[in-house]
Amino acid sequence: MKVFINAQIISPTVELPVGADAIAVKDGIISAIGKSAELSAGATEIIDLKGAVLLPGFVDPHAHPLMYGQMMDWVDVGPSKAKNITQIIEILKREEAALPAGVPLRAFGYEHRNLEEGRHPTKEDIDQISTTREIYVMNASGHGGAVNTLVLEKSAITAKTPDPKGGAFERDASGNPTGVIWDAACDILTGDAGVKVTNHGPNFHLPDTQSVLTKQFLQAQHEFIRHGVTSVGDAQVSQREFDTYKDAKKNGALKVRYSMYLISSQVGHAKKLSQDAAIDNTMLTANGIKMYADGTLGGWTAYFPEGYKADKNRTGQLYHDAQEFESIFLDCATQGYHIATHAQSPTAIGMVISSARAMRNKEIKSVNGAFPIVRIEHCGLPQEKQSHELHDLEIIAVNQPIHHHNWGDGVVTAVGNEIGERFNPLGEFVKNGVSFALSSDAPVGKPNPFEAMAAAMDRLTVHGTELGANDLKIDARTALIAHTMGGAKALGKADLIGSIEVGKYADFAVVDANPLAAGPAAMRAITVLATYLGGQRSF
Ligand SMILES: [Zn+2]
């Protein structure tokens, strides 16, 4: 029995024994909580935490570990590296010269509105880098980007090619593709045998050799661990992600518990995947299905049928009409899958609400006699009346405060003050009894729970704007619960993770200050000293 002594234990959802400062761990599970002197007696190994704060390991129920690992490898052409398209071309020319022949060049992170030209790069721009090597420069939204002529030619994309359902090849005045591709059109990037997402979401499942993918995944995993995260929900899994988890697991390299949400275009494979021997429901779980209702707020593709305040001709888009959405949703529910849906605008959120209501009316209790868990990913701009519906239908909002921190000002510009300042209305969720979890959406945000919690507390943007009224903020205790037990509930694992309780996994983050006593600035400064998974040190 391993015993952790002299800890300041913080686990706000449970009542700890009076004076408890020690935890005993047997076979990776918390076996006792009590006083150091008492528990030490039966110990085979003692770990003295010397007064440090011990928290439940953080749960990040919505992230993209493999995509994050890839982005760490791809060439960074984000705002800190390139102010204009000329600089993007210069950076990529240097990188191209160092690449072996035949290897595609991939880059990430430009935001077209922030470039001096105020537009996307075109195939003519990208062709200046190379015409003989495939090049893809992904937009910061992850929903599309720019390719060179070679990529279009390989898939025979011409002026005559129609746009796929749920996607677009942007075109010039005479209808010729400009090289900018969106959403379902990104299916051309994955090759003949690759993952196809069609109109079910953005396709970032670019193929690579397994050893490269596993290496990329492991470098992302390290980022989660060093920030005290011990459980992650992978919010968009295809065979590529699953194979990578399996490969890492085979080599004993999984150091975070992963719950997978298969992209809805692959729902036909879900049964097979969930029966795979690698699914042990301890380190790797097949949790459910990921759906998309609308697009992104950052890319102005979230769906506002009346048009954006800043551009009335732009409405954004739905991935499915309401009828198609509901039929996929109910099919997944009937098959016994939890359902996590990306939805940002009130219309998109409303589609999930009405599908969840239909599921309840039809009594689809397909998961051990209970309703599947219905989650709304992001849930950035619900109307207040919708928060009552979220409460009534037990829908969990899986929210990313780092989104309003990074893009709050842009969203206010896009949709106007009245709606935009309400972005991520967590205080309203508390008032109306909505269950919610905090998460990173890595690589969109860094997987640092302290930054997420601080952003939920102060609602400040990167430009220093304080978004909306004070009652939209939440306090440190609520934030900590949302990033631990809140995430555990979103993953359907409230009995296993999310708090320090006997019988749960011994997953801990050891940190240098008590987050419950921290204001936002002090919260951001908290440092993780060690991370334990099942009682084993992983960081
Ligand atoms: Zn995401």
Coordinates of C-alpha atoms and ligand atoms in Angstrom, one line a residue:
M1 CA 0.0 0.0 0.0
K2 CA 1.3 3.4 -1.1
V3 CA 0.5 6.3 1.2
F4 CA 0.7 10.0 0.3
I5 CA 1.2 12.0 3.5
N6 CA 1.3 15.6 4.6
A7 CA -1.0 16.8 1.8
Q8 CA -3.4 19.7 1.8
I9 CA -6.3 17.7 0.2
I10 CA -8.8 19.8 -1.8
S11 CA -11.8 18.1 -3.3
P12 CA -14.8 20.4 -3.1
T13 CA -17.5 18.0 -4.0
V14 CA -16.9 15.6 -1.1
E15 CA -16.7 15.9 2.7
L16 CA -13.3 14.7 3.8
P17 CA -12.7 13.2 7.2
V18 CA -11.8 15.8 9.8
G19 CA -8.0 16.5 9.8
A20 CA -7.4 14.3 6.7
D21 CA -4.0 14.9 5.2
A22 CA -3.1 11.5 3.8
I23 CA -4.4 9.1 1.1
A24 CA -3.7 5.4 0.8
V25 CA -3.6 3.7 -2.6
K26 CA -4.0 0.1 -3.4
D27 CA -3.9 -1.3 -6.9
G28 CA -4.2 2.2 -8.4
I29 CA -7.4 2.9 -6.4
I30 CA -7.9 5.2 -3.3
S31 CA -8.3 2.7 -0.4
A32 CA -8.4 5.1 2.5
I33 CA -8.4 8.9 3.4
G34 CA -7.2 9.9 6.8
K35 CA -4.4 11.3 9.0
S36 CA -0.7 10.8 8.0
A37 CA 0.3 9.1 11.3
E38 CA -2.6 6.6 11.1
L39 CA -2.3 5.6 7.4
S40 CA 1.5 5.5 7.5
A41 CA 1.3 2.5 9.8
G42 CA 0.3 0.0 7.0
A43 CA 2.4 1.6 4.2
T44 CA 4.9 -0.2 2.0
E45 CA 5.9 3.1 0.4
I46 CA 5.4 6.7 1.7
I47 CA 5.4 9.8 -0.4
D48 CA 5.7 12.9 1.6
L49 CA 4.0 15.8 -0.1
K50 CA 5.4 18.3 2.5
G51 CA 2.3 20.4 2.7
A52 CA 1.7 20.7 -1.0
V53 CA -1.9 20.9 -2.3
L54 CA -3.4 17.7 -3.7
L55 CA -6.3 18.0 -6.1
P56 CA -8.3 15.5 -8.0
G57 CA -6.6 15.0 -11.4
F58 CA -8.1 17.4 -13.9
V59 CA -10.6 16.1 -16.4
D60 CA -10.6 17.7 -19.9
P61 CA -13.7 16.3 -21.6
H62 CA -13.2 17.9 -25.0
A63 CA -9.7 18.0 -26.6
H64 CA -8.0 16.6 -29.7
P65 CA -4.8 15.1 -28.5
L66 CA -3.5 13.7 -31.9
M67 CA -4.4 16.9 -33.8
Y68 CA -2.7 18.9 -31.0
G69 CA 0.4 16.8 -31.4
Q70 CA 0.4 17.3 -35.1
M71 CA 0.0 21.0 -34.7
M72 CA 3.0 21.0 -32.5
D73 CA 4.9 19.5 -35.5
W74 CA 3.4 21.5 -38.3
V75 CA 4.9 24.8 -39.3
D76 CA 3.5 27.7 -37.2
V77 CA 2.2 30.5 -39.4
G78 CA 0.0 32.1 -36.7
P79 CA -0.2 35.8 -35.9
S80 CA 3.0 35.7 -33.8
K81 CA 5.0 34.4 -36.8
A82 CA 3.5 36.0 -39.9
K83 CA 1.7 39.4 -40.3
N84 CA 1.0 38.9 -44.0
I85 CA 0.9 36.4 -46.8
T86 CA 4.4 37.4 -48.0
Q87 CA 5.8 36.4 -44.6
I88 CA 3.9 33.1 -44.7
I89 CA 5.5 32.3 -48.1
E90 CA 9.0 33.2 -46.8
I91 CA 8.6 31.0 -43.7
L92 CA 7.3 28.0 -45.8
K93 CA 10.0 28.4 -48.5
R94 CA 12.6 27.9 -45.8
E95 CA 10.8 24.9 -44.3
E96 CA 10.3 23.4 -47.8
A97 CA 14.0 23.5 -48.6
A98 CA 14.7 21.3 -45.6
L99 CA 12.1 18.6 -46.3
P100 CA 12.9 15.3 -48.0
A101 CA 11.3 14.9 -51.4
G102 CA 7.7 13.5 -51.5
V103 CA 6.9 14.6 -47.9
P104 CA 3.9 16.9 -47.8
L105 CA 4.4 20.4 -46.3
R106 CA 1.8 21.3 -43.6
A107 CA 1.4 24.5 -41.7
F108 CA -1.2 25.8 -39.3
G109 CA -2.6 28.9 -37.7
Y110 CA -3.1 31.9 -40.0
E111 CA -6.3 34.0 -39.4
H112 CA -7.2 35.6 -42.6
R113 CA -8.9 38.6 -41.0
N114 CA -5.7 39.4 -39.1
L115 CA -3.4 39.2 -42.1
E116 CA -2.5 42.6 -43.6
E117 CA -4.1 41.5 -46.9
G118 CA -7.3 40.6 -45.1
R119 CA -7.7 37.4 -47.2
H120 CA -6.7 33.8 -47.4
P121 CA -3.6 32.8 -49.3
T122 CA -4.5 31.4 -52.7
K123 CA -3.0 28.5 -54.8
E124 CA -0.9 31.1 -56.7
D125 CA 0.6 32.2 -53.3
I126 CA 1.2 28.6 -52.2
D127 CA 2.6 27.6 -55.6
Q128 CA 5.5 30.1 -55.0
I129 CA 6.6 27.7 -52.3
S130 CA 6.5 24.5 -54.4
T131 CA 4.6 23.1 -57.4
T132 CA 6.0 19.6 -56.9
R133 CA 5.2 18.9 -53.3
E134 CA 1.7 18.8 -51.7
I135 CA 1.2 21.8 -49.4
Y136 CA -1.7 22.5 -47.0
V137 CA -1.8 25.7 -44.8
M138 CA -4.6 25.2 -42.3
N139 CA -6.6 28.1 -41.1
A140 CA -6.6 28.7 -37.3
S141 CA -10.2 27.5 -37.1
G142 CA -9.2 24.0 -38.2
H143 CA -12.1 23.9 -40.6
G144 CA -10.2 24.5 -43.8
G145 CA -7.3 26.4 -45.4
A146 CA -5.3 26.9 -48.5
V147 CA -3.6 24.3 -50.8
N148 CA -1.3 24.5 -53.8
T149 CA -2.3 23.6 -57.4
L150 CA -0.8 20.1 -57.1
V151 CA -3.3 19.1 -54.3
L152 CA -6.3 20.3 -56.5
E153 CA -4.9 18.5 -59.5
K154 CA -4.4 15.2 -57.6
S155 CA -8.1 15.1 -56.8
A156 CA -9.0 16.6 -60.3
I157 CA -10.7 19.6 -58.8
T158 CA -11.7 22.0 -61.5
A159 CA -14.2 24.8 -62.3
K160 CA -16.6 22.0 -63.2
T161 CA -16.4 20.2 -59.8
P162 CA -19.5 20.9 -57.8
D163 CA -19.1 21.8 -54.1
P164 CA -19.6 18.8 -51.8
K165 CA -22.6 18.9 -49.4
G166 CA -21.4 20.7 -46.3
G167 CA -18.2 22.2 -47.8
A168 CA -16.8 24.5 -50.5
F169 CA -14.0 25.0 -52.9
E170 CA -13.7 28.8 -53.0
R171 CA -13.8 30.2 -56.5
D172 CA -12.8 33.2 -58.5
A173 CA -15.1 35.2 -60.7
S174 CA -14.9 32.6 -63.5
G175 CA -15.6 29.7 -61.2
N176 CA -12.0 28.4 -60.9
P177 CA -11.0 27.0 -57.5
T178 CA -8.7 29.5 -55.7
G179 CA -7.1 26.9 -53.5
V180 CA -9.1 27.7 -50.4
I181 CA -11.1 24.7 -49.2
W182 CA -13.7 24.5 -46.4
D183 CA -15.2 21.7 -44.3
A184 CA -16.4 18.7 -46.4
A185 CA -14.1 19.8 -49.2
C186 CA -11.1 19.0 -46.9
D187 CA -11.9 15.3 -47.6
I188 CA -9.6 15.7 -50.7
L189 CA -6.6 16.0 -48.2
T190 CA -6.8 12.5 -46.9
G191 CA -6.3 10.6 -50.2
D192 CA -8.2 7.7 -51.7
A193 CA -7.9 5.4 -48.7
G194 CA -8.1 8.1 -46.0
V195 CA -10.8 9.1 -43.5
K196 CA -13.8 10.8 -45.1
V197 CA -16.0 13.1 -42.9
T198 CA -18.3 14.5 -45.7
N199 CA -20.9 16.9 -44.2
H200 CA -20.4 15.6 -40.6
G201 CA -17.6 18.0 -39.6
P202 CA -14.2 19.3 -40.4
N203 CA -11.7 16.8 -41.7
F204 CA -8.3 17.1 -39.9
H205 CA -7.6 13.4 -40.1
L206 CA -4.6 13.6 -42.4
P207 CA -2.8 10.4 -42.9
D208 CA 0.8 9.8 -41.9
T209 CA 2.9 6.8 -40.8
Q210 CA 1.9 5.3 -37.5
S211 CA 5.3 6.0 -35.9
V212 CA 5.0 9.7 -36.8
L213 CA 1.4 9.8 -35.5
T214 CA 2.2 8.1 -32.3
K215 CA 5.2 10.4 -31.7
Q216 CA 3.0 13.4 -32.3
F217 CA 0.3 12.0 -30.0
L218 CA 2.8 11.4 -27.2
Q219 CA 4.2 14.9 -27.3
A220 CA 0.6 16.2 -26.9
Q221 CA 0.0 13.8 -24.0
H222 CA 3.0 15.2 -22.2
E223 CA 1.3 18.7 -22.3
F224 CA -1.8 17.3 -20.7
I225 CA 0.2 15.5 -18.0
R226 CA 2.4 18.5 -17.1
H227 CA -0.7 20.6 -16.5
G228 CA -2.2 18.0 -14.1
V229 CA -4.8 16.5 -16.5
T230 CA -5.4 12.8 -16.0
S231 CA -8.5 12.1 -18.1
V232 CA -9.3 13.4 -21.6
G233 CA -12.4 13.1 -23.8
D234 CA -11.2 12.9 -27.4
A235 CA -13.9 14.9 -29.2
Q236 CA -13.4 13.6 -32.7
V237 CA -12.1 10.1 -33.3
S238 CA -11.6 8.3 -36.6
Q239 CA -9.7 5.0 -37.2
R240 CA -6.5 7.1 -37.3
E241 CA -6.9 8.3 -33.7
F242 CA -8.0 4.9 -32.5
D243 CA -5.0 3.2 -34.1
T244 CA -2.8 5.7 -32.4
Y245 CA -4.2 5.0 -29.0
K246 CA -3.8 1.3 -29.6
D247 CA -0.2 1.7 -30.7
A248 CA 0.6 3.8 -27.6
K249 CA -1.3 1.4 -25.3
K250 CA 0.6 -1.6 -26.8
N251 CA 3.9 0.0 -25.7
G252 CA 2.6 1.0 -22.3
A253 CA 2.7 4.7 -23.2
L254 CA -0.8 5.8 -22.3
K255 CA -0.4 8.0 -19.3
V256 CA -3.9 9.7 -19.4
R257 CA -7.3 8.0 -19.5
Y258 CA -9.0 8.6 -22.8
S259 CA -12.7 8.5 -23.7
M260 CA -13.3 8.5 -27.4
Y261 CA -16.2 10.1 -29.3
L262 CA -16.3 8.7 -32.9
I263 CA -17.2 11.3 -35.6
S264 CA -20.8 10.6 -36.7
S265 CA -19.7 9.9 -40.4
Q266 CA -18.1 6.8 -39.0
V267 CA -21.0 5.6 -36.9
G268 CA -21.1 2.4 -39.0
H269 CA -17.7 1.4 -37.5
A270 CA -18.7 2.2 -33.9
K271 CA -19.8 -1.3 -32.9
K272 CA -16.6 -2.8 -34.3
L273 CA -14.4 -0.2 -32.5
S274 CA -16.2 -0.7 -29.2
Q275 CA -15.6 -4.4 -29.3
D276 CA -11.8 -4.1 -29.9
A277 CA -9.7 -5.7 -27.3
A278 CA -7.8 -2.4 -26.7
I279 CA -10.9 -1.0 -25.1
D280 CA -10.4 -1.8 -21.4
N281 CA -12.7 0.9 -20.0
T282 CA -9.8 1.9 -17.7
M283 CA -7.2 3.7 -20.0
L284 CA -9.3 3.6 -23.2
T285 CA -13.1 3.9 -23.5
A286 CA -15.4 4.0 -26.5
N287 CA -17.7 6.7 -25.1
G288 CA -20.0 7.8 -27.9
I289 CA -20.5 9.8 -31.0
K290 CA -19.5 13.3 -32.0
M291 CA -21.8 15.3 -34.1
Y292 CA -21.7 18.8 -35.5
A293 CA -24.7 21.1 -35.6
D294 CA -23.1 24.4 -36.9
G295 CA -19.7 25.9 -37.6
T296 CA -17.2 28.0 -35.6
L297 CA -17.6 31.4 -34.0
G298 CA -14.0 32.3 -34.8
G299 CA -14.5 31.6 -38.5
W300 CA -18.0 33.2 -38.6
T301 CA -19.5 29.8 -39.7
A302 CA -21.6 29.3 -36.6
Y303 CA -25.2 29.6 -37.9
F304 CA -27.2 32.8 -37.5
P305 CA -30.1 32.6 -40.0
E306 CA -30.7 36.4 -39.8
G307 CA -27.1 37.1 -40.8
Y308 CA -24.2 38.4 -38.8
K309 CA -24.4 41.9 -37.3
A310 CA -21.2 42.8 -39.0
D311 CA -22.1 41.3 -42.4
K312 CA -25.8 40.6 -43.0
N313 CA -25.0 38.6 -46.2
R314 CA -23.2 36.0 -44.0
T315 CA -25.2 33.5 -42.1
G316 CA -22.7 30.7 -41.3
Q317 CA -23.9 27.2 -41.8
L318 CA -25.5 24.1 -40.4
Y319 CA -23.9 20.7 -41.2
H320 CA -27.3 19.0 -41.4
D321 CA -30.8 20.4 -41.7
A322 CA -32.8 19.9 -38.6
Q323 CA -34.6 16.8 -39.8
E324 CA -31.4 15.0 -40.8
F325 CA -29.7 16.1 -37.6
E326 CA -32.5 14.6 -35.5
S327 CA -32.6 11.4 -37.4
I328 CA -28.8 10.8 -37.0
F329 CA -29.1 11.8 -33.3
L330 CA -31.9 9.4 -32.5
D331 CA -30.2 6.6 -34.4
C332 CA -27.0 7.1 -32.3
A333 CA -29.1 7.2 -29.1
T334 CA -31.0 4.1 -30.1
Q335 CA -27.7 2.3 -30.6
G336 CA -26.7 3.2 -27.0
Y337 CA -24.1 5.9 -27.6
H338 CA -23.6 9.0 -25.6
I339 CA -23.8 12.0 -28.0
A340 CA -21.6 15.1 -27.9
T341 CA -22.7 17.8 -30.4
H342 CA -20.7 20.9 -31.5
A343 CA -23.2 23.8 -31.3
Q344 CA -22.6 27.5 -30.9
S345 CA -25.5 29.6 -32.0
P346 CA -29.0 29.6 -30.5
T347 CA -30.4 27.9 -33.6
A348 CA -27.8 25.1 -33.4
I349 CA -28.2 24.7 -29.7
G350 CA -32.0 24.5 -30.3
M351 CA -31.5 21.6 -32.7
V352 CA -29.7 19.6 -29.9
I353 CA -32.4 20.6 -27.4
S354 CA -35.3 19.4 -29.6
S355 CA -33.5 16.2 -30.5
A356 CA -32.8 15.5 -26.8
R357 CA -36.5 16.2 -26.1
A358 CA -37.5 13.7 -28.9
M359 CA -35.2 11.1 -27.4
R360 CA -36.9 11.5 -24.0
N361 CA -40.4 11.5 -25.5
K362 CA -39.5 8.2 -27.2
E363 CA -38.1 6.8 -23.9
I364 CA -34.8 5.8 -25.6
K365 CA -33.1 4.6 -22.4
S366 CA -30.4 2.6 -24.2
V367 CA -27.4 2.9 -21.8
N368 CA -28.0 0.4 -18.9
G369 CA -31.6 1.4 -18.7
A370 CA -30.8 5.2 -18.6
F371 CA -30.9 7.9 -21.3
P372 CA -27.6 8.4 -23.1
I373 CA -25.6 11.5 -21.9
V374 CA -26.3 14.4 -24.2
R375 CA -23.6 17.0 -24.3
I376 CA -23.3 20.3 -26.1
E377 CA -19.7 21.1 -27.0
H378 CA -18.8 24.8 -26.6
C379 CA -22.4 26.0 -26.2
G380 CA -21.1 29.5 -26.5
L381 CA -24.2 31.6 -27.2
P382 CA -27.3 30.0 -25.8
Q383 CA -30.3 32.3 -25.0
E384 CA -31.2 32.4 -21.3
K385 CA -34.5 30.6 -21.9
Q386 CA -32.5 27.8 -23.5
S387 CA -30.5 27.3 -20.2
H388 CA -33.8 26.3 -18.6
E389 CA -34.3 23.7 -21.3
L390 CA -30.7 22.5 -20.8
H391 CA -31.4 22.0 -17.1
D392 CA -34.8 20.3 -17.7
L393 CA -33.4 17.8 -20.3
E394 CA -30.1 17.2 -18.3
I395 CA -28.0 18.3 -21.2
I396 CA -24.4 19.0 -20.1
A397 CA -22.6 22.0 -21.6
V398 CA -18.9 21.3 -22.3
N399 CA -17.4 24.8 -22.3
Q400 CA -14.0 26.3 -23.2
P401 CA -13.4 29.7 -21.4
I402 CA -10.2 30.1 -23.5
H403 CA -12.5 30.7 -26.5
H404 CA -14.0 33.9 -25.0
H405 CA -10.5 34.8 -23.7
N406 CA -9.0 34.5 -27.2
W407 CA -11.9 35.6 -29.5
G408 CA -14.4 37.4 -27.3
D409 CA -13.7 40.8 -29.0
G410 CA -14.1 39.3 -32.4
V411 CA -17.4 37.6 -31.5
V412 CA -18.8 40.9 -30.1
T413 CA -17.9 42.5 -33.5
A414 CA -19.4 39.6 -35.4
V415 CA -22.8 39.2 -33.7
G416 CA -23.1 42.5 -31.8
N417 CA -22.8 43.5 -28.1
E418 CA -26.1 42.2 -26.9
I419 CA -25.5 38.6 -27.9
G420 CA -21.6 38.6 -28.1
E421 CA -21.0 39.8 -24.5
R422 CA -22.9 36.8 -23.2
F423 CA -20.3 34.5 -24.8
N424 CA -19.9 31.5 -22.5
P425 CA -22.6 32.5 -19.9
L426 CA -21.4 30.2 -17.1
G427 CA -22.7 32.3 -14.2
E428 CA -26.2 32.0 -15.8
F429 CA -25.7 28.3 -16.0
V430 CA -25.0 28.2 -12.3
K431 CA -28.1 30.3 -11.6
N432 CA -30.3 28.1 -13.8
G433 CA -28.9 24.8 -12.6
V434 CA -27.3 23.7 -15.9
S435 CA -24.6 21.1 -15.5
F436 CA -21.4 22.1 -17.2
A437 CA -17.7 21.2 -17.5
L438 CA -14.6 23.2 -18.4
S439 CA -12.2 22.0 -21.0
S440 CA -9.4 23.2 -23.4
D441 CA -10.4 22.1 -26.9
A442 CA -6.6 21.7 -27.4
P443 CA -5.0 22.5 -29.8
V444 CA -7.5 25.5 -29.9
G445 CA -6.5 26.3 -26.3
K446 CA -3.5 25.1 -24.3
P447 CA -4.5 22.3 -22.0
N448 CA -3.9 24.4 -18.9
P449 CA -6.9 24.1 -16.5
F450 CA -5.7 27.1 -14.4
E451 CA -5.9 29.4 -17.4
A452 CA -9.4 28.0 -18.2
M453 CA -10.6 28.5 -14.7
A454 CA -9.2 32.0 -14.4
A455 CA -10.9 33.0 -17.7
A456 CA -14.2 31.7 -16.4
M457 CA -13.7 33.8 -13.3
D458 CA -12.7 37.2 -14.8
R459 CA -14.1 37.0 -18.3
L460 CA -11.3 39.1 -19.6
T461 CA -10.2 38.8 -23.3
V462 CA -6.6 39.0 -24.6
H463 CA -7.3 42.6 -25.4
G464 CA -8.4 43.3 -21.8
T465 CA -12.1 43.6 -22.5
E466 CA -14.3 42.4 -19.7
L467 CA -17.2 40.5 -21.3
G468 CA -20.7 41.2 -20.1
A469 CA -22.2 41.5 -16.7
N470 CA -20.6 40.3 -13.5
D471 CA -23.2 37.6 -13.0
L472 CA -21.9 35.7 -16.0
K473 CA -18.7 35.0 -14.0
I474 CA -18.1 32.0 -11.8
D475 CA -16.1 31.7 -8.6
A476 CA -13.0 29.5 -8.0
R477 CA -14.8 26.7 -6.3
T478 CA -17.4 26.4 -9.1
A479 CA -14.6 26.5 -11.7
L480 CA -12.6 23.8 -9.9
I481 CA -15.6 21.5 -9.7
A482 CA -16.4 22.1 -13.4
H483 CA -12.9 21.1 -14.4
T484 CA -12.9 17.9 -12.2
M485 CA -16.3 16.4 -11.3
G486 CA -18.0 18.4 -14.1
G487 CA -15.8 16.7 -16.7
A488 CA -16.2 13.3 -15.0
K489 CA -20.0 13.6 -15.3
A490 CA -19.7 14.7 -19.0
L491 CA -17.7 11.5 -19.6
G492 CA -20.1 9.4 -17.7
K493 CA -17.4 8.5 -15.2
A494 CA -18.5 10.3 -12.0
D495 CA -18.1 7.1 -10.1
L496 CA -14.5 6.6 -11.1
I497 CA -12.8 10.0 -11.4
G498 CA -13.3 13.7 -10.6
S499 CA -12.9 13.7 -6.8
I500 CA -10.8 12.3 -3.9
E501 CA -13.0 9.5 -2.7
V502 CA -12.4 5.9 -1.5
G503 CA -12.9 3.5 -4.5
K504 CA -12.0 6.0 -7.2
Y505 CA -8.8 6.0 -9.3
A506 CA -5.8 7.5 -7.5
D507 CA -5.5 10.3 -10.1
F508 CA -4.0 13.5 -8.6
A509 CA -2.6 16.8 -9.4
V510 CA -0.1 18.1 -6.8
V511 CA 0.2 21.9 -7.0
D512 CA 1.9 24.8 -5.2
A513 CA -1.2 26.8 -4.0
N514 CA -4.8 26.3 -3.1
P515 CA -7.0 27.3 -6.1
L516 CA -10.0 27.8 -3.8
A517 CA -8.1 30.7 -2.2
A518 CA -7.0 32.2 -5.5
G519 CA -8.2 35.2 -7.5
P520 CA -7.9 35.0 -11.3
A521 CA -4.3 36.3 -11.4
A522 CA -3.1 33.9 -8.6
M523 CA -5.1 31.1 -10.3
R524 CA -3.1 31.6 -13.6
A525 CA 0.2 31.4 -11.6
I526 CA -0.5 28.1 -9.9
T527 CA 2.2 25.5 -10.9
V528 CA 1.8 21.7 -11.1
L529 CA 4.5 20.0 -9.1
A530 CA 3.5 16.4 -9.9
T531 CA 0.8 14.4 -11.6
Y532 CA -0.2 10.8 -10.5
L533 CA -2.3 8.4 -12.5
G534 CA -3.5 5.4 -10.5
G535 CA -1.0 6.3 -7.8
Q536 CA 1.9 6.2 -10.3
R537 CA 3.8 9.4 -10.9
S538 CA 3.4 10.4 -14.6
F539 CA 4.9 13.9 -14.2
Ligands
ZN1 ZN -13.0 20.6 -30.6

